[in-house]
Tab-separated table of C-alpha atoms in Angstrom:
chain	number	residue	atom	x	y	z
A	1	MET	CA	-34.539	48.396	77.052
A	2	ASN	CA	-32.048	45.686	76.412
A	3	PRO	CA	-28.519	47.244	76.528
A	4	LYS	CA	-27.340	44.517	74.131
A	5	PHE	CA	-27.542	44.458	70.346
A	6	PRO	CA	-29.684	41.760	68.662
A	7	GLU	CA	-28.709	38.221	69.124
A	8	ASN	CA	-26.273	36.996	66.320
A	9	PHE	CA	-25.359	40.495	65.504
A	10	LEU	CA	-22.410	40.425	63.142
A	11	TRP	CA	-19.528	42.423	64.700
A	12	GLY	CA	-16.300	42.757	62.716
A	13	GLY	CA	-14.122	44.824	60.392
A	14	ALA	CA	-13.732	45.666	56.649
A	15	LEU	CA	-10.695	45.636	54.232
A	16	ALA	CA	-10.055	46.222	50.574
A	17	ALA	CA	-7.442	44.145	48.692
A	18	ASN	CA	-5.867	47.123	47.037
A	19	GLN	CA	-5.247	48.741	50.386
A	20	VAL	CA	-3.979	45.761	52.322
A	21	GLU	CA	-2.572	42.921	50.154
A	22	GLY	CA	0.390	44.394	48.446
A	23	ALA	CA	2.089	41.751	46.120
A	24	TRP	CA	0.824	43.909	43.371
A	25	ASN	CA	2.638	41.837	40.551
A	26	ALA	CA	3.072	38.496	42.405
A	27	ASP	CA	1.745	35.171	41.240
A	28	GLY	CA	0.476	36.471	37.986
A	29	LYS	CA	-1.392	39.345	39.209
A	30	GLY	CA	-2.161	42.121	36.640
A	31	MET	CA	-2.176	45.882	37.288
A	32	SER	CA	-5.227	47.490	38.567
A	33	VAL	CA	-6.348	51.247	38.745
A	34	ALA	CA	-5.170	51.224	42.359
A	35	ASP	CA	-1.465	50.396	41.342
A	36	VAL	CA	-1.295	53.859	39.803
A	37	ALA	CA	-2.607	55.845	42.688
A	38	MET	CA	0.088	58.138	43.985
A	39	TYR	CA	0.961	59.218	47.564
A	40	ARG	CA	-0.454	62.592	48.429
A	41	SER	CA	-0.043	64.248	51.828
A	42	LYS	CA	-3.393	65.937	51.692
A	43	VAL	CA	-6.606	66.193	49.443
A	44	SER	CA	-7.576	69.555	48.063
A	45	VAL	CA	-10.975	70.935	47.231
A	46	ASP	CA	-10.147	70.551	43.560
A	47	ASP	CA	-9.279	66.862	44.039
A	48	TYR	CA	-12.780	66.211	44.966
A	49	LYS	CA	-14.023	67.140	41.462
A	50	GLY	CA	-13.000	63.666	40.588
A	51	HIS	CA	-9.983	64.083	38.192
A	52	LEU	CA	-7.176	63.388	40.729
A	53	GLU	CA	-4.639	64.468	38.041
A	54	ILE	CA	-5.541	61.368	35.968
A	55	SER	CA	-4.394	61.306	32.324
A	56	LYS	CA	-3.378	58.700	29.814
A	57	ALA	CA	0.230	59.840	29.857
A	58	LEU	CA	0.408	59.862	33.672
A	59	ILE	CA	-0.902	56.384	33.806
A	60	GLU	CA	1.593	55.227	31.171
A	61	ASN	CA	4.377	56.787	33.090
A	62	ALA	CA	3.194	55.090	36.375
A	63	MET	CA	3.059	51.767	34.575
A	64	GLN	CA	6.914	52.084	33.946
A	65	ASP	CA	7.688	53.516	37.249
A	66	ASP	CA	8.938	51.024	39.866
A	67	ASP	CA	9.284	53.512	42.796
A	68	ILE	CA	7.160	51.720	45.467
A	69	LYS	CA	7.357	55.156	47.577
A	70	LYS	CA	5.199	56.827	44.874
A	71	TYR	CA	2.478	54.138	44.811
A	72	PRO	CA	1.867	52.735	48.292
A	73	LYS	CA	-1.129	50.603	47.317
A	74	ARG	CA	1.354	48.411	45.541
A	75	ARG	CA	2.897	47.326	48.883
A	76	GLY	CA	-0.207	47.660	51.150
A	77	VAL	CA	0.662	46.014	54.469
A	78	ASN	CA	1.485	42.666	52.940
A	79	PHE	CA	-1.810	41.129	53.947
A	80	TYR	CA	-1.018	38.703	51.128
A	81	GLU	CA	1.547	37.030	53.214
A	82	TYR	CA	0.387	38.026	56.660
A	83	TYR	CA	-3.209	37.080	56.412
A	84	LYS	CA	-3.141	34.164	58.775
A	85	GLU	CA	-1.535	36.240	61.380
A	86	ASP	CA	-3.943	39.132	60.856
A	87	LEU	CA	-7.014	36.868	60.794
A	88	ALA	CA	-5.684	35.299	64.155
A	89	LEU	CA	-5.708	38.814	65.685
A	90	PHE	CA	-9.280	39.425	64.332
A	91	ALA	CA	-10.348	36.069	65.876
A	92	GLU	CA	-8.804	37.131	69.082
A	93	MET	CA	-11.048	40.099	69.087
A	94	GLY	CA	-14.014	37.854	68.586
A	95	PHE	CA	-14.805	38.935	65.024
A	96	LYS	CA	-18.070	37.341	63.735
A	97	VAL	CA	-17.661	38.740	60.273
A	98	LEU	CA	-14.938	40.259	58.005
A	99	ARG	CA	-15.585	42.167	54.888
A	100	ILE	CA	-12.902	41.676	52.245
A	101	SER	CA	-12.541	42.208	48.482
A	102	ILE	CA	-11.349	40.005	45.705
A	103	ALA	CA	-8.911	41.650	43.449
A	104	TRP	CA	-10.196	41.221	40.007
A	105	THR	CA	-6.589	41.253	38.514
A	106	ARG	CA	-5.435	38.386	40.670
A	107	LEU	CA	-7.948	36.192	38.830
A	108	PHE	CA	-7.994	37.976	35.464
A	109	PRO	CA	-4.717	40.017	35.091
A	110	THR	CA	-6.142	42.133	32.130
A	111	GLY	CA	-9.778	41.291	32.608
A	112	GLU	CA	-10.114	39.759	29.269
A	113	GLU	CA	-8.677	36.268	29.788
A	114	THR	CA	-11.247	33.465	29.328
A	115	GLU	CA	-9.762	31.306	31.980
A	116	PRO	CA	-8.748	32.560	35.492
A	117	ASN	CA	-5.265	32.703	37.007
A	118	VAL	CA	-4.990	29.487	39.221
A	119	ALA	CA	-2.816	31.052	41.766
A	120	GLY	CA	-5.168	33.867	42.202
A	121	VAL	CA	-8.146	31.546	42.825
A	122	LYS	CA	-6.116	29.457	45.206
A	123	TYR	CA	-5.076	32.560	47.254
A	124	TYR	CA	-8.652	33.508	48.064
A	125	ARG	CA	-9.695	29.945	48.458
A	126	ASP	CA	-6.973	29.713	51.173
A	127	LEU	CA	-7.876	32.988	52.789
A	128	LEU	CA	-11.584	31.944	52.970
A	129	THR	CA	-10.857	28.620	54.341
A	130	GLU	CA	-8.708	30.099	57.113
A	131	MET	CA	-11.622	32.448	57.911
A	132	LYS	CA	-14.007	29.540	58.164
A	133	ARG	CA	-11.700	27.630	60.393
A	134	LEU	CA	-11.613	30.686	62.781
A	135	HIS	CA	-15.446	31.095	62.564
A	136	ILE	CA	-15.315	34.471	60.858
A	137	GLU	CA	-18.156	34.944	58.200
A	138	PRO	CA	-16.948	36.624	55.114
A	139	ILE	CA	-18.666	39.485	53.301
A	140	VAL	CA	-17.057	39.601	49.893
A	141	THR	CA	-16.912	42.666	47.770
A	142	LEU	CA	-16.535	41.940	44.077
A	143	SER	CA	-15.436	45.343	42.889
A	144	HIS	CA	-13.649	47.644	45.336
A	145	TYR	CA	-11.703	50.366	43.563
A	146	GLU	CA	-9.500	47.845	41.826
A	147	MET	CA	-10.646	47.124	38.289
A	148	PRO	CA	-8.163	45.915	35.803
A	149	LEU	CA	-5.912	48.922	34.367
A	150	ALA	CA	-5.806	47.195	31.075
A	151	LEU	CA	-9.755	47.702	30.633
A	152	SER	CA	-9.336	51.257	31.646
A	153	MET	CA	-6.688	52.034	29.026
A	154	LYS	CA	-8.268	49.939	26.231
A	155	TYR	CA	-12.013	50.795	26.737
A	156	ASN	CA	-12.143	53.701	28.911
A	157	GLY	CA	-13.323	51.503	31.708
A	158	TRP	CA	-16.888	50.833	32.316
A	159	VAL	CA	-17.959	53.400	29.525
A	160	ALA	CA	-17.816	50.326	27.208
A	161	ARG	CA	-20.687	47.937	27.569
A	162	LYS	CA	-18.121	45.147	26.712
A	163	VAL	CA	-16.718	45.525	30.201
A	164	MET	CA	-19.870	44.089	31.658
A	165	ASP	CA	-19.245	40.706	30.060
A	166	HIS	CA	-15.780	40.514	31.524
A	167	PHE	CA	-16.956	41.446	34.968
A	168	VAL	CA	-19.886	38.981	34.943
A	169	ARG	CA	-17.298	36.211	33.881
A	170	PHE	CA	-15.053	37.126	36.706
A	171	CYS	CA	-18.048	37.075	39.257
A	172	LYS	CA	-18.999	33.541	37.900
A	173	VAL	CA	-15.683	32.277	38.594
A	174	CYS	CA	-15.921	33.559	42.198
A	175	PHE	CA	-19.266	32.193	42.761
A	176	ASN	CA	-18.195	28.717	41.456
A	177	ALA	CA	-14.990	28.665	43.225
A	178	TYR	CA	-16.081	29.923	46.696
A	179	LYS	CA	-19.829	28.893	46.807
A	180	ASP	CA	-19.172	26.766	49.747
A	181	LEU	CA	-17.520	29.476	51.743
A	182	VAL	CA	-19.380	32.650	51.081
A	183	LYS	CA	-22.961	33.507	51.749
A	184	TYR	CA	-22.902	37.283	51.816
A	185	TRP	CA	-21.919	39.187	48.654
A	186	LEU	CA	-21.444	42.910	47.684
A	187	THR	CA	-21.239	43.916	44.130
A	188	PHE	CA	-19.668	47.445	43.837
A	189	ASN	CA	-18.057	49.322	46.671
A	190	GLU	CA	-19.669	52.795	47.100
A	191	ILE	CA	-21.032	52.804	43.556
A	192	ASP	CA	-22.155	56.351	43.943
A	193	SER	CA	-18.476	57.476	43.983
A	194	ILE	CA	-18.320	57.189	40.291
A	195	ASP	CA	-19.213	60.894	39.877
A	196	ARG	CA	-16.738	61.961	42.412
A	197	HIS	CA	-13.630	59.953	41.367
A	198	PRO	CA	-14.581	58.190	37.976
A	199	PHE	CA	-11.184	56.733	37.411
A	200	ILE	CA	-10.841	54.999	40.762
A	201	THR	CA	-14.502	53.733	40.695
A	202	ALA	CA	-14.956	52.864	36.921
A	203	GLY	CA	-11.561	53.351	35.093
A	204	ILE	CA	-12.705	56.447	33.264
A	205	ILE	CA	-9.892	58.643	31.772
A	206	PRO	CA	-11.159	62.183	30.970
A	207	GLU	CA	-9.421	62.579	27.716
A	208	LEU	CA	-10.751	59.356	26.270
A	209	CYS	CA	-14.424	60.406	26.778
A	210	ASP	CA	-16.230	61.064	23.307
A	211	GLY	CA	-16.185	64.812	22.769
A	212	GLY	CA	-14.510	65.423	26.095
A	213	ASN	CA	-18.006	64.914	27.722
A	214	GLU	CA	-16.905	63.266	30.925
A	215	GLU	CA	-20.204	63.604	32.637
A	216	GLN	CA	-22.009	61.649	29.846
A	217	ALA	CA	-19.363	59.015	30.051
A	218	ILE	CA	-19.779	58.753	33.954
A	219	TYR	CA	-23.555	58.082	33.895
A	220	GLN	CA	-23.316	55.712	30.840
A	221	ALA	CA	-20.612	53.720	32.879
A	222	LEU	CA	-22.824	53.793	35.960
A	223	HIS	CA	-25.754	52.417	33.937
A	224	HIS	CA	-23.386	49.583	32.769
A	225	GLN	CA	-22.488	48.874	36.445
A	226	PHE	CA	-26.108	48.856	37.490
A	227	VAL	CA	-27.019	46.274	34.727
A	228	ALA	CA	-23.923	44.202	35.727
A	229	SER	CA	-24.760	44.244	39.193
A	230	ALA	CA	-28.294	42.923	38.510
A	231	LEU	CA	-26.905	40.204	36.319
A	232	VAL	CA	-24.417	39.212	38.893
A	233	THR	CA	-27.144	39.189	41.529
A	234	LYS	CA	-29.119	36.817	39.402
A	235	ASP	CA	-26.139	34.486	38.906
A	236	CYS	CA	-25.345	34.464	42.479
A	237	HIS	CA	-28.845	33.523	43.556
A	238	GLU	CA	-28.879	30.714	40.906
A	239	MET	CA	-25.400	29.243	41.631
A	240	ILE	CA	-25.346	29.729	45.448
A	241	PRO	CA	-28.767	28.753	46.969
A	242	GLY	CA	-29.439	30.830	50.062
A	243	SER	CA	-26.857	33.585	49.178
A	244	GLN	CA	-27.524	37.183	49.936
A	245	VAL	CA	-26.344	40.009	47.623
A	246	GLY	CA	-26.204	43.504	48.643
A	247	CYS	CA	-25.587	46.964	47.283
A	248	MET	CA	-23.329	49.569	48.976
A	249	LEU	CA	-23.967	53.276	49.318
A	250	THR	CA	-21.606	56.049	50.476
A	251	LYS	CA	-24.085	57.620	53.065
A	252	LEU	CA	-23.350	61.223	52.533
A	253	THR	CA	-25.700	62.426	55.311
A	254	THR	CA	-26.269	66.176	54.707
A	255	TYR	CA	-28.184	68.765	56.724
A	256	PRO	CA	-29.293	72.239	55.624
A	257	ASN	CA	-26.833	74.808	56.902
A	258	THR	CA	-29.690	77.116	57.787
A	259	CYS	CA	-33.535	76.953	57.742
A	260	ASN	CA	-33.508	79.198	54.768
A	261	PRO	CA	-35.791	77.415	52.291
A	262	LEU	CA	-33.154	77.556	49.596
A	263	ASP	CA	-30.654	75.654	51.746
A	264	VAL	CA	-33.390	73.197	52.550
A	265	GLU	CA	-34.202	72.685	48.843
A	266	ALA	CA	-30.456	72.320	48.011
A	267	THR	CA	-29.973	69.771	50.634
A	268	LEU	CA	-33.138	67.813	49.653
A	269	LYS	CA	-31.762	67.418	46.126
A	270	LYS	CA	-28.350	66.542	47.259
A	271	ASN	CA	-29.726	63.770	49.427
A	272	LEU	CA	-32.063	62.491	46.685
A	273	HIS	CA	-29.119	62.267	44.291
A	274	ASN	CA	-27.276	60.249	47.038
A	275	TYR	CA	-30.196	57.855	47.386
A	276	PHE	CA	-30.468	57.438	43.573
A	277	TYR	CA	-27.661	54.771	43.372
A	278	ALA	CA	-29.391	52.570	45.896
A	279	ASP	CA	-32.801	53.278	44.448
A	280	VAL	CA	-31.937	51.592	41.184
A	281	GLN	CA	-30.535	48.525	42.950
A	282	ILE	CA	-33.370	48.165	45.455
A	283	PHE	CA	-36.404	49.424	43.539
A	284	GLY	CA	-35.074	48.111	40.214
A	285	GLU	CA	-35.671	51.410	38.304
A	286	TYR	CA	-34.406	54.968	37.824
A	287	PRO	CA	-36.085	57.668	39.920
A	288	VAL	CA	-38.335	60.014	37.827
A	289	MET	CA	-36.440	63.006	39.259
A	290	ILE	CA	-33.020	61.597	38.099
A	291	GLU	CA	-34.397	61.111	34.641
A	292	LYS	CA	-35.631	64.705	34.559
A	293	TRP	CA	-32.250	65.680	35.793
A	294	PHE	CA	-30.624	63.833	33.066
A	295	GLU	CA	-32.795	65.556	30.444
A	296	ARG	CA	-31.810	68.999	31.827
A	297	LYS	CA	-28.176	68.118	31.783
A	298	GLY	CA	-28.374	66.685	28.234
A	299	ILE	CA	-27.236	63.168	29.412
A	300	GLN	CA	-28.586	60.557	27.409
A	301	ILE	CA	-28.183	56.939	28.618
A	302	VAL	CA	-27.899	54.280	25.962
A	303	MET	CA	-29.727	51.224	27.169
A	304	ALA	CA	-30.263	47.803	25.623
A	305	PRO	CA	-33.841	46.678	25.134
A	306	GLU	CA	-33.540	44.178	27.995
A	307	ASP	CA	-31.917	46.496	30.472
A	308	LYS	CA	-35.122	47.775	32.367
A	309	ALA	CA	-36.260	44.292	32.966
A	310	ILE	CA	-32.933	43.026	34.199
A	311	LEU	CA	-32.793	45.784	36.738
A	312	LYS	CA	-36.523	45.284	37.835
A	313	GLU	CA	-36.144	41.523	38.149
A	314	ASN	CA	-32.832	41.221	39.947
A	315	THR	CA	-32.943	43.492	42.891
A	316	VAL	CA	-30.586	43.053	45.987
A	317	ASP	CA	-31.435	41.416	49.234
A	318	TYR	CA	-29.918	43.886	51.556
A	319	LEU	CA	-28.347	47.386	51.832
A	320	SER	CA	-24.909	48.063	53.055
A	321	PHE	CA	-23.412	51.559	53.539
A	322	SER	CA	-20.362	53.439	54.730
A	323	TYR	CA	-20.695	56.300	57.229
A	324	TYR	CA	-17.813	58.440	58.555
A	325	MET	CA	-19.288	61.987	58.830
A	326	SER	CA	-22.052	64.397	58.025
A	327	LEU	CA	-21.948	67.573	56.013
A	328	THR	CA	-24.163	70.523	55.523
A	329	GLU	CA	-25.401	72.317	52.319
A	330	SER	CA	-25.898	76.025	51.620
A	331	VAL	CA	-26.617	78.199	48.517
A	332	ASP	CA	-23.929	80.604	49.980
A	333	PRO	CA	-20.787	79.898	48.070
A	334	GLU	CA	-18.636	81.813	50.567
A	335	LEU	CA	-19.137	79.473	53.519
A	336	GLU	CA	-16.091	77.563	54.765
A	337	LYS	CA	-15.767	73.915	53.464
A	338	ALA	CA	-15.168	70.720	55.310
A	339	SER	CA	-13.752	67.523	53.708
A	340	GLY	CA	-15.216	64.185	54.034
A	341	ASN	CA	-15.286	60.732	52.457
A	342	THR	CA	-14.455	61.578	48.778
A	343	ILE	CA	-16.597	64.785	49.069
A	344	MET	CA	-16.648	68.237	50.236
A	345	GLY	CA	-19.473	70.098	52.050
A	346	VAL	CA	-20.023	73.125	54.207
A	347	LYS	CA	-18.588	73.068	57.672
A	348	ASN	CA	-20.977	72.500	60.463
A	349	PRO	CA	-20.016	74.742	63.424
A	350	TYR	CA	-21.555	72.300	66.040
A	351	LEU	CA	-19.268	69.521	65.281
A	352	PRO	CA	-15.612	68.680	65.895
A	353	SER	CA	-13.329	67.452	63.264
A	354	SER	CA	-10.719	64.751	62.861
A	355	GLU	CA	-7.064	65.664	62.014
A	356	TRP	CA	-7.996	65.207	58.324
A	357	GLY	CA	-10.999	67.670	58.602
A	358	TRP	CA	-13.798	65.076	58.613
A	359	GLN	CA	-16.536	66.219	60.949
A	360	ILE	CA	-17.408	63.763	63.680
A	361	ASP	CA	-21.165	63.287	64.071
A	362	PRO	CA	-22.304	60.045	66.043
A	363	LEU	CA	-26.022	61.214	65.941
A	364	GLY	CA	-25.707	61.210	62.306
A	365	ILE	CA	-25.265	57.472	62.132
A	366	LYS	CA	-28.546	57.126	63.768
A	367	ILE	CA	-30.289	59.579	61.458
A	368	SER	CA	-28.812	57.713	58.517
A	369	LEU	CA	-30.125	54.355	59.776
A	370	ILE	CA	-33.651	55.707	60.218
A	371	GLU	CA	-33.685	57.536	56.911
A	372	LEU	CA	-32.404	54.554	55.008
A	373	TYR	CA	-34.677	52.015	56.643
A	374	ASP	CA	-37.676	54.195	56.270
A	375	ARG	CA	-36.993	54.561	52.617
A	376	TYR	CA	-35.956	51.013	51.663
A	377	LYS	CA	-37.328	48.664	54.494
A	378	LYS	CA	-34.410	46.171	53.776
A	379	PRO	CA	-32.105	44.551	56.190
A	380	MET	CA	-28.870	46.745	56.551
A	381	ILE	CA	-25.340	46.357	57.642
A	382	ILE	CA	-22.851	49.160	58.193
A	383	VAL	CA	-19.695	48.080	56.283
A	384	GLU	CA	-17.528	51.069	56.810
A	385	ASN	CA	-17.190	53.400	59.771
A	386	GLY	CA	-14.029	54.711	61.589
A	387	VAL	CA	-11.793	57.680	62.237
A	388	GLY	CA	-8.344	58.264	60.742
A	389	ALA	CA	-5.824	59.511	63.172
A	390	LYS	CA	-2.088	59.706	63.895
A	391	ASP	CA	-1.090	57.154	66.600
A	392	VAL	CA	2.046	57.385	68.682
A	393	VAL	CA	3.970	54.276	69.930
A	394	GLU	CA	5.186	54.794	73.495
A	395	ALA	CA	8.628	53.780	74.644
A	396	ASP	CA	7.144	50.387	76.068
A	397	GLY	CA	5.510	49.638	72.778
A	398	SER	CA	1.922	50.563	74.019
A	399	ILE	CA	-0.386	52.598	71.674
A	400	HIS	CA	-2.936	54.641	73.555
A	401	ASP	CA	-5.784	55.661	71.288
A	402	PRO	CA	-8.716	57.105	73.491
A	403	TYR	CA	-9.843	59.226	70.677
A	404	ARG	CA	-10.722	56.156	68.716
A	405	ILE	CA	-12.460	54.456	71.547
A	406	LYS	CA	-14.498	57.635	72.063
A	407	TYR	CA	-15.517	57.759	68.343
A	408	PHE	CA	-16.549	54.322	68.138
A	409	SER	CA	-18.397	54.226	71.552
A	410	ALA	CA	-20.380	57.309	70.620
A	411	HIS	CA	-21.415	55.686	67.194
A	412	PHE	CA	-22.289	52.304	68.562
A	413	LYS	CA	-24.697	53.838	71.104
A	414	GLN	CA	-26.471	55.715	68.375
A	415	MET	CA	-26.696	52.574	66.339
A	416	LYS	CA	-28.328	50.882	69.241
A	417	ALA	CA	-30.792	53.730	69.635
A	418	ALA	CA	-31.730	53.291	65.962
A	419	ILE	CA	-32.268	49.620	66.486
A	420	ASP	CA	-34.409	50.289	69.532
A	421	GLU	CA	-36.615	52.614	67.290
A	422	GLY	CA	-37.139	49.739	64.818
A	423	VAL	CA	-34.263	49.740	62.339
A	424	GLU	CA	-33.218	46.296	61.140
A	425	LEU	CA	-29.516	46.244	61.421
A	426	PHE	CA	-27.806	42.951	61.316
A	427	GLY	CA	-24.172	43.716	61.429
A	428	TYR	CA	-21.298	46.349	61.604
A	429	THR	CA	-17.811	46.146	60.223
A	430	SER	CA	-15.310	48.931	61.222
A	431	TRP	CA	-12.886	50.549	58.620
A	432	GLY	CA	-10.359	49.268	58.830
A	433	PRO	CA	-9.554	47.001	61.727
A	434	ILE	CA	-5.900	47.077	61.003
A	435	ASP	CA	-3.769	49.906	59.785
A	436	ILE	CA	-4.014	50.112	55.959
A	437	ILE	CA	-3.035	52.337	53.152
A	438	SER	CA	-5.438	55.224	52.846
A	439	ALA	CA	-7.936	55.113	49.930
A	440	GLY	CA	-7.917	58.784	49.135
A	441	THR	CA	-4.294	59.863	49.863
A	442	SER	CA	-2.332	56.555	49.863
A	443	GLN	CA	-1.000	57.663	53.322
A	444	MET	CA	-0.085	55.142	56.105
A	445	SER	CA	0.067	57.710	58.724
A	446	LYS	CA	-3.717	58.085	58.536
A	447	ARG	CA	-4.527	55.105	60.759
A	448	TYR	CA	-7.883	53.488	61.370
A	449	GLY	CA	-6.990	50.235	62.978
A	450	PHE	CA	-7.250	48.564	66.356
A	451	ILE	CA	-4.003	46.804	65.200
A	452	TYR	CA	-0.886	49.005	64.553
A	453	VAL	CA	1.296	48.237	61.531
A	454	ASP	CA	4.867	49.281	61.708
A	455	GLN	CA	5.212	51.137	58.486
A	456	ASP	CA	5.447	54.720	57.711
A	457	ASP	CA	4.285	56.764	54.599
A	458	ASP	CA	7.590	55.829	52.846
A	459	GLY	CA	6.897	52.173	53.387
A	460	ASP	CA	9.851	51.879	55.917
A	461	GLY	CA	9.383	49.729	58.961
A	462	THR	CA	9.177	46.170	60.029
A	463	LEU	CA	5.398	45.573	59.421
A	464	LYS	CA	5.160	44.229	62.828
A	465	ARG	CA	1.612	44.033	64.209
A	466	SER	CA	0.740	45.449	67.680
A	467	ARG	CA	-2.429	45.732	69.712
A	468	LYS	CA	-3.657	49.249	70.416
A	469	ASP	CA	-5.809	50.141	73.614
A	470	SER	CA	-8.884	50.085	71.168
A	471	PHE	CA	-8.093	46.407	70.440
A	472	TYR	CA	-8.921	45.385	73.848
A	473	TRP	CA	-11.800	47.797	74.153
A	474	TYR	CA	-13.556	46.410	71.023
A	475	LYS	CA	-12.834	42.903	72.174
A	476	LYS	CA	-15.053	43.672	75.299
A	477	VAL	CA	-17.684	45.347	73.072
A	478	ILE	CA	-18.124	42.140	70.957
A	479	GLU	CA	-17.917	39.826	73.919
A	480	SER	CA	-20.825	41.740	75.618
A	481	ASN	CA	-22.554	42.149	72.326
A	482	GLY	CA	-22.474	45.876	72.834
A	483	ALA	CA	-23.599	46.024	76.347
A	484	ASP	CA	-20.006	47.161	77.468
A	485	LEU	CA	-19.593	50.521	75.646
A	486	ASP	CA	-17.972	52.772	78.183
C-alpha cells in the first residue's frame, strides 16, 4: 500500500476566534458568551451537566468585571495583532489549510445591528488575504461558541426563532465580503454540544427557560440552529458558486464496557443520539427514534410549516468532526468515570489517559472514520484532534514534547489505515497548532500547540512564540504527505 496520504490531502490546524484573538472590546467588538467564561483549574463531573454555574446575575456581574485574570478568553493569545507572525509559522510548517472562526460580535456587536462593523469586516478580510498570500486554504466556522451575549440576555439565545434571522444576516455579510477568499465553510461548531453546555453553544440561561424546562429549551434552540444552518447552506451555494458547506459533529466514540447486552444497548442508544445531529444536516430529517425519544421525554418542537422542506432541500456537502478520545458505557452506576471533550463516560481500563484524564485511543479514530463514512458516505475532514499537556521550556529555550509526537503519529497511522479501507478523508486540522486558551477550563497551561506561547494561566508572560520539537516533526509529516510518521 502507498505509505502516503491521498494527493492534495489538506494538512493543517484549527483555531477558534474566542480562544486566540483577544482584543475582546477593540475596534467596536461586542461581548460574546465566551467573554464571561471564567478560569477554572479543573472540570468536575457536575460541570458536564451543562450549567457551568451560569446564571443571569453571574453574567451581569461578569459584564461589569474587568479583571482579565478571571476571563482569559478576553485576552486569548493576541492573535488579533499577531496573526501575520502566527500565519508565517504555520506556512513554515507547510500548512495547506487553516480552520478559523469569525467572531459574530466583531461584525455585529449585539447581533441585532442592520449594518456590520466596518473594522470587523476589514480585520477578517486582511486575515484571509494574508492566508491566501501564504497559500493556506481557509475553512471558516461561522459559529464557534461565541454568539453575541446581548442575544443570550435578551432572547435566551437560540431558544427564540428571531435569532435565526440575525444569524442569517451575519452569514450573508460573511459570504458577500469573503466570497473570493473562502471555499470551505462550516455552520456550527460541535452543534451536538448544546445539550452538554447550552449556554456556551446556544446562549441558553437556565432561569430564563419557560417553566424552568431547560431540556425543552435546548431542543427548541437546536431546531432553530438546524433550520438556520440549512438556510445558510442555501445562501452560500447561491452566493458563492462552487462553495462547500459542512456540518460538524463531536465524535463521542463509545464502546460497551462489557458484553452484557444491557451495556451494548445503552451504548447503541448513546451513539445513535450522537449521530442524530449529523443525521438532520446530512439526511435532511429527524431520525424516527429521536422523534420517539422526544415523545417519551415530553419534548415538543415548535416548527414553522416550511421547516421540514428547508431541512430536506439544503443538506450539507461534507462532514467534519472532532475526535480526542473514546469512552465506554455501562448500566452500572458505580464504575469509575473518565472525562473527555465536554462529556463524561466510564473509564476504559485498556487505555492510557492524558494529564486531564482524557483517554488516549488512536484506534478509535479509525473506528470513527469507518463508522461515519459507512453511515453517511460523504467526504470527511477531521477538524479537531490533539492532546492537552503541560510543556516545559528548557534553559536553552527548547521545548521537548515527545508525548505530543507520539499521540499524533499513532492517530495519523490509524487515519491512513481507514483511508486504505475506503474512507474518503480529504483533510486534517490539529487542535490547536499554537497554544491557546482552553475551551472548557480557560486555562493556558493545558497546551495543544506545536508552537509555544509564553503566557501562564494568569495571563503573565511576553507572548513570545517558540517552536516545539513537534513543530519540526509535523513539518516533516506534511512535507512527506504522511509518509514520514516515525
